[in-house]
XYZ file of C-alpha atoms in Angstrom:
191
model
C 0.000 0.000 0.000
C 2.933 2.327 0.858
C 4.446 1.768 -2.432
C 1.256 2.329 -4.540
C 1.074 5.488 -2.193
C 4.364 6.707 -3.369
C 3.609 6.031 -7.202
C 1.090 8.025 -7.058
C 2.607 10.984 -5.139
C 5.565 10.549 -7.218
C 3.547 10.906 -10.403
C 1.477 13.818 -9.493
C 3.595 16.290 -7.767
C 7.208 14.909 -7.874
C 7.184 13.860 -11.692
C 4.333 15.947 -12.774
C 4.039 15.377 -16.615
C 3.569 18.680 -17.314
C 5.438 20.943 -15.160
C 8.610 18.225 -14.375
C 8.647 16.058 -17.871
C 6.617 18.215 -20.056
C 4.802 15.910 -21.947
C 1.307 17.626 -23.126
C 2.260 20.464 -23.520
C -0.202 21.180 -26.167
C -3.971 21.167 -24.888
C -1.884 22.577 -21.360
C -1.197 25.735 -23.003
C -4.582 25.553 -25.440
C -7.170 24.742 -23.059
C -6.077 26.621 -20.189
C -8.013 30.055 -20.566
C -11.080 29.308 -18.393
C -10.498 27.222 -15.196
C -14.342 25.483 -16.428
C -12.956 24.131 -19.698
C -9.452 23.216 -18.190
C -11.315 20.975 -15.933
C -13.330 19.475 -18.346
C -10.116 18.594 -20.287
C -8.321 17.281 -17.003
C -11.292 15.121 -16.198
C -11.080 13.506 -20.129
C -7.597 13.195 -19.622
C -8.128 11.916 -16.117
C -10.067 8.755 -17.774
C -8.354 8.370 -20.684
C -4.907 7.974 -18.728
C -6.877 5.930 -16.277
C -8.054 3.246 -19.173
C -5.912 3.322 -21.338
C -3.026 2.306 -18.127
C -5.215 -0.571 -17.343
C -5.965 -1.620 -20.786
C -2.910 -1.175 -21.727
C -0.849 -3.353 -18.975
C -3.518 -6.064 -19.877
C -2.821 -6.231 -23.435
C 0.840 -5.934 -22.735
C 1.042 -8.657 -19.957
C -1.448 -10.903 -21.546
C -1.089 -10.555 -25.300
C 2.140 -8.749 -26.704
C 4.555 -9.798 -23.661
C 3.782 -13.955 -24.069
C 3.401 -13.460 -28.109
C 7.315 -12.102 -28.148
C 5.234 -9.150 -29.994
C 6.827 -6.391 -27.063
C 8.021 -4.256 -30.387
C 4.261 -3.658 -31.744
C 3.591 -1.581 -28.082
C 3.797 1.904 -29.009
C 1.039 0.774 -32.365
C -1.089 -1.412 -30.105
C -1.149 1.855 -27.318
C -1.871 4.107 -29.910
C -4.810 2.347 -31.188
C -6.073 1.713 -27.916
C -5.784 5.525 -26.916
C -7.380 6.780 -30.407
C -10.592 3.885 -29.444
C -10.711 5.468 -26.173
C -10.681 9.279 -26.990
C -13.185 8.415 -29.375
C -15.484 6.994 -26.529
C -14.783 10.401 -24.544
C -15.870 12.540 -27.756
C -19.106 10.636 -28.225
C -20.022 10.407 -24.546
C -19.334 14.293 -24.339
C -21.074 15.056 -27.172
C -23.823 13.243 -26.135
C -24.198 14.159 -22.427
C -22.404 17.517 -22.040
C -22.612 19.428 -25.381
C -21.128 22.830 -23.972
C -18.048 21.221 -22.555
C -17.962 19.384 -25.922
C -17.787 22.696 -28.233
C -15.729 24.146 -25.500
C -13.037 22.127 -26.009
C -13.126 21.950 -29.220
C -10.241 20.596 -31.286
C -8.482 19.561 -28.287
C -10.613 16.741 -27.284
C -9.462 14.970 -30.374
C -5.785 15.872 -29.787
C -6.112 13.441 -26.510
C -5.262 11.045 -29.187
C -1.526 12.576 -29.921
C -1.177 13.708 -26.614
C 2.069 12.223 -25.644
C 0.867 12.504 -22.044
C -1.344 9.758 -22.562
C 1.233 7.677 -24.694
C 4.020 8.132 -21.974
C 2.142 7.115 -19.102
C 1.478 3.896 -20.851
C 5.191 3.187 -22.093
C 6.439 4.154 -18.809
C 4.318 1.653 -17.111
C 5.603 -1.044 -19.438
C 9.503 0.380 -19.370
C 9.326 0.833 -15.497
C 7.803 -2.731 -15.331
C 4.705 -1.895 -13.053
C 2.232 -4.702 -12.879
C -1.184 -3.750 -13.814
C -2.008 -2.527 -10.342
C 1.197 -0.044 -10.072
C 0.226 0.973 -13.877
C -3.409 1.899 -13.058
C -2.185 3.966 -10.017
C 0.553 5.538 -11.852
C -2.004 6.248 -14.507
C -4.596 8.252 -11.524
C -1.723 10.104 -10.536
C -0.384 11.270 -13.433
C -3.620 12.155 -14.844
C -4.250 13.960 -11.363
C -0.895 15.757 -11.653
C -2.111 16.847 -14.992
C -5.589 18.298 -13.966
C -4.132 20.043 -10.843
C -1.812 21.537 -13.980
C -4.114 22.877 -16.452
C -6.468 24.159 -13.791
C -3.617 26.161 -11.430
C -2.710 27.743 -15.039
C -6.234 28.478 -16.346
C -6.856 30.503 -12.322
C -3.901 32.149 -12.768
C -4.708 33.287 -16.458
C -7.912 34.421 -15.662
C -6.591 35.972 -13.080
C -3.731 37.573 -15.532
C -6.439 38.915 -18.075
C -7.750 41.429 -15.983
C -4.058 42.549 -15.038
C -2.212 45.460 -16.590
C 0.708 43.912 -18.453
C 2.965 45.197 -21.166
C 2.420 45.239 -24.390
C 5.907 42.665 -24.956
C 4.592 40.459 -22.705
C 0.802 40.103 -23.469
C -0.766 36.819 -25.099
C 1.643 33.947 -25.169
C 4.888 35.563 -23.411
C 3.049 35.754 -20.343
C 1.431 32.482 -19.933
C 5.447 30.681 -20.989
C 6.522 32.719 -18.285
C 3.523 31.478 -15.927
C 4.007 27.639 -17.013
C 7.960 28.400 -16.233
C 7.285 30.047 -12.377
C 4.744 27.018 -12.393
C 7.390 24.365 -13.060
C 10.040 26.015 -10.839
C 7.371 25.872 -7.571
C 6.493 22.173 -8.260
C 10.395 21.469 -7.949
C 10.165 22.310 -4.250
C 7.996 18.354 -4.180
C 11.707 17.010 -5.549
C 12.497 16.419 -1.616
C 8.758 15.015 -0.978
C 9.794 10.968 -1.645
C-alpha cells in the first residue's frame, strides 16, 4: 500500500508530466483560458490515462509480452488511446454538449497527446504490474488536472491585469508555465 502510495505521489507532484517532464504540452497551453474548460479537459484526460493504463498493462502482460510481440507496443497503445478518446468525444457530445464545443479541437488531440502515450510506455519500461500501472495512470492524470487548472486561475486571473504590451498573449502564460514548473520542484524532496 505504501508503495502504490508513493507512485502516485511521485507521479502527481514529484514527476508531474507537465510541469517536471513536459509531456502535453499542447492542450496545457490551449485549453487553459477558463479554469471550467481546463477541468473538463483534465477530467477527459483523467479517464483516458486511467483506461488506457489498465488496458494497456492487460494487453501488454497478456497478449504482446507472451506473443514475443513487445516491439508492436507503441502501435497497439496508440490504437487503444485513439478507441478510447473516441469513446470520450461521443459520450461528451452526447451528455455535455457545452463542454464538448468548449473544447473543441483539443478533445481529439487526446489522441496525440504524448501525455497519454508516456504514461502507458512508462508503465511497461518501469515494469509496473497492472495494479502499479493503473495507479501511476490516476496520478499522473491527477498531476495533470491540478496543472491545467492552477494555469487556467492564474490566467484568468492575468487577463484582468495590466501587463505590457511585450509580454501580453503567449509571453506571459510561458513565463507562468515556467514560475509554475520552478514551484512544483520544491515536491523534488517530498519521496
Amino acid at each position: 500500500m505504501k508503495e502504490l502510495l508513493i507512485i502516485a505521489i511521485g507521479s502527481a507532484l514529484v514527476n508531474n508530466v507537465v510541469l517536471s517532464q513536459f509531456l502535453g504540452i499542447c492542450p496545457f497551453l490551449g485549453v487553459s483560458k477558463k479554469v471550467d474548460t481546463a477541468a473538463g479537459m483534465g477530467g477527459a484526460v483523467v479517464f483516458v490515462i486511467t483506461i488506457a493504463s489498465f488496458v494497456t498493462g492487460l494487453i501488454y502482460k497478456f497478449i504482446l509480452s507472451p506473443l514475443g510481440f513487445e516491439y508492436l507496443q507503441t502501435i497497439v497503445f496508440i490504437l487503444i488511446i485513439a478507441a478510447l478518446v473516441q469513446f470520450v468525444e461521443m459520450f461528451l457530445k452526447k451528455a455535455m454538449p457545452p463542454l464538448y464545443n468548449a473544447l473543441g479541437v483539443y478533445l481529439p488531440l487526446i489522441t496525440t497527446n504524448c501525455a497519454v502515450l508516456g504514461v502507458a510506455l512508462t508503465n511497461v519500461q518501469k515494469e509496473y504490474n497492472i495494479l502499479q500501472g493503473v495507479i501511476y495512470g490516476i496520478g499522473t492524470s491527477v498531476g495533470f488536472l491540478i496543472a491545467i487548472v492552477i494555469m487556467a486561475g492564474i490566467r484568468e486571473k492575468i487577463e484582468y491585469n495590466d501587463i505590457s504590451e511585450s509580454f501580453q498573449g503567449t509571453p506571459i502564460v510561458l513565463v507562468t508555465a515556467t514560475l509554475m514548473a520552478i514551484a512544483f520542484c520544491g515536491f523534488s524532496g517530498l519521496i
